[in-house]
XYZ file of C-alpha atoms in Angstrom:
161
model
C 133.826 141.839 66.342
C 130.340 141.767 64.858
C 128.678 141.998 68.270
C 131.094 144.591 69.660
C 130.201 146.967 66.847
C 126.613 146.978 68.120
C 127.373 146.781 71.834
C 129.345 150.030 71.617
C 126.081 151.856 70.891
C 124.564 150.944 74.274
C 124.918 152.762 77.588
C 126.146 149.536 79.241
C 129.665 149.052 80.511
C 131.218 146.149 78.617
C 134.109 144.505 80.464
C 136.972 143.556 78.199
C 138.017 139.932 78.355
C 140.809 138.846 76.057
C 139.799 135.216 75.817
C 138.740 132.340 78.011
C 142.372 131.387 78.425
C 143.078 134.841 79.874
C 140.252 134.483 82.410
C 140.307 130.828 83.520
C 138.165 131.442 86.604
C 135.249 132.446 84.379
C 135.354 129.181 82.423
C 132.668 127.050 84.070
C 133.981 123.614 83.126
C 136.520 121.939 80.879
C 134.049 120.933 78.155
C 135.343 123.749 75.911
C 131.965 124.284 74.271
C 128.846 126.393 74.749
C 128.311 124.924 78.250
C 131.596 126.311 79.514
C 130.760 130.029 79.191
C 127.926 132.339 80.217
C 126.618 134.312 77.260
C 124.399 137.393 77.298
C 122.291 135.762 74.603
C 121.685 132.571 76.617
C 118.036 131.746 77.239
C 116.741 132.299 80.777
C 116.750 128.600 81.617
C 120.269 127.918 80.294
C 122.335 129.433 83.087
C 121.053 127.038 85.758
C 122.215 123.977 83.851
C 125.592 125.519 83.120
C 126.178 126.439 86.758
C 124.954 123.067 87.965
C 127.741 121.445 85.901
C 130.318 124.109 86.817
C 133.461 123.038 88.629
C 132.995 123.914 92.297
C 135.058 121.754 94.634
C 134.194 122.386 98.317
C 136.847 124.544 99.947
C 138.738 125.196 96.696
C 138.879 128.971 96.300
C 141.893 128.897 93.973
C 139.618 127.888 91.087
C 135.885 128.273 91.637
C 133.951 129.666 88.641
C 130.748 130.298 90.639
C 132.680 132.531 93.044
C 134.338 134.306 90.106
C 130.900 134.923 88.539
C 129.542 136.168 91.851
C 132.393 138.653 92.202
C 132.709 139.745 88.557
C 128.993 139.934 87.760
C 126.655 139.789 90.763
C 128.655 141.908 93.205
C 129.950 144.247 90.494
C 126.726 144.825 88.527
C 123.907 143.577 90.766
C 120.884 145.697 91.540
C 121.086 148.443 94.103
C 123.827 150.783 95.136
C 127.276 149.614 96.114
C 128.151 147.828 98.251
C 125.990 145.095 96.747
C 125.223 141.900 98.602
C 124.966 138.300 97.489
C 122.436 136.578 99.717
C 122.857 132.807 99.851
C 119.916 130.878 101.297
C 120.924 127.729 103.136
C 118.854 124.644 103.871
C 118.151 124.494 107.601
C 120.112 127.644 108.459
C 119.880 131.407 108.244
C 120.729 132.955 104.865
C 124.295 134.196 104.557
C 125.028 137.608 103.075
C 128.307 138.511 101.358
C 129.409 141.979 100.299
C 132.798 141.112 98.868
C 134.696 138.388 97.113
C 136.983 138.072 100.148
C 134.011 137.301 102.415
C 132.667 134.798 99.913
C 136.032 133.063 99.545
C 136.604 132.935 103.311
C 133.245 131.257 103.943
C 133.764 128.822 101.073
C 137.290 127.940 102.212
C 136.080 127.435 105.799
C 133.305 125.121 104.627
C 130.470 127.279 105.962
C 129.291 127.884 102.392
C 128.421 124.755 100.427
C 128.492 124.550 96.582
C 124.862 123.357 96.659
C 123.858 126.640 98.284
C 126.284 128.863 96.363
C 125.382 127.817 92.809
C 121.635 128.624 92.934
C 122.309 131.997 94.589
C 124.895 132.889 91.938
C 122.537 131.694 89.188
C 119.744 133.955 90.426
C 122.011 136.980 90.922
C 123.722 136.643 87.532
C 120.392 136.012 85.822
C 119.062 139.277 87.306
C 122.014 141.164 85.807
C 121.602 139.417 82.445
C 117.887 140.284 82.408
C 118.768 143.979 82.610
C 121.314 143.600 79.805
C 118.835 141.685 77.649
C 116.216 144.395 78.200
C 118.652 146.997 76.830
C 119.451 144.767 73.864
C 115.785 144.254 73.019
C 115.016 147.955 73.433
C 117.601 148.881 70.791
C 116.475 147.899 67.276
C 120.024 147.526 65.942
C 121.112 145.380 68.878
C 117.994 143.240 68.641
C 118.669 142.696 64.924
C 122.316 141.888 65.659
C 121.272 139.336 68.278
C 118.904 137.641 65.836
C 121.645 137.534 63.220
C 124.075 136.023 65.727
C 121.501 133.364 66.613
C 121.092 132.484 62.927
C 124.855 132.218 62.463
C 125.180 130.092 65.594
C 122.403 127.793 64.441
C 124.034 127.346 61.026
C 127.437 126.661 62.571
C 126.176 124.146 65.118
C 123.613 122.303 63.000
C 124.584 118.785 61.983
C 124.990 118.224 58.315
């Protein structure tokens, strides 16, 4: 609630998610802690570690958080005009380009897209979107103050006593 009060003052579209239980594909792992969700306030180097640990079973498109992030963040809010593309470099092969979640899921299900190639591409694409969001937050004095306050509260709540 605290953050939403400040987010409403920005020109950014804020998707509404009820809770992690309502959006299981966006939960990265079953740790049920700060490593299981992507936060706007995460440091730049945090997303890579979270995605590296994310559940991503080869061929399993029924539950694949990296694909869900690619669709819900990178393809929806990535740079450039729609249709946006997610370019996935591959070791020893030509990069693959995906313009939709259906294309991404089909390649993953067929085994032509490996989790080791997917995760870094999703990390980079999502990080680019988060950088733009963070820039808006820092440019707004109230949002920047709210972020600092949230960091203080988080630090107090997670510090060992």
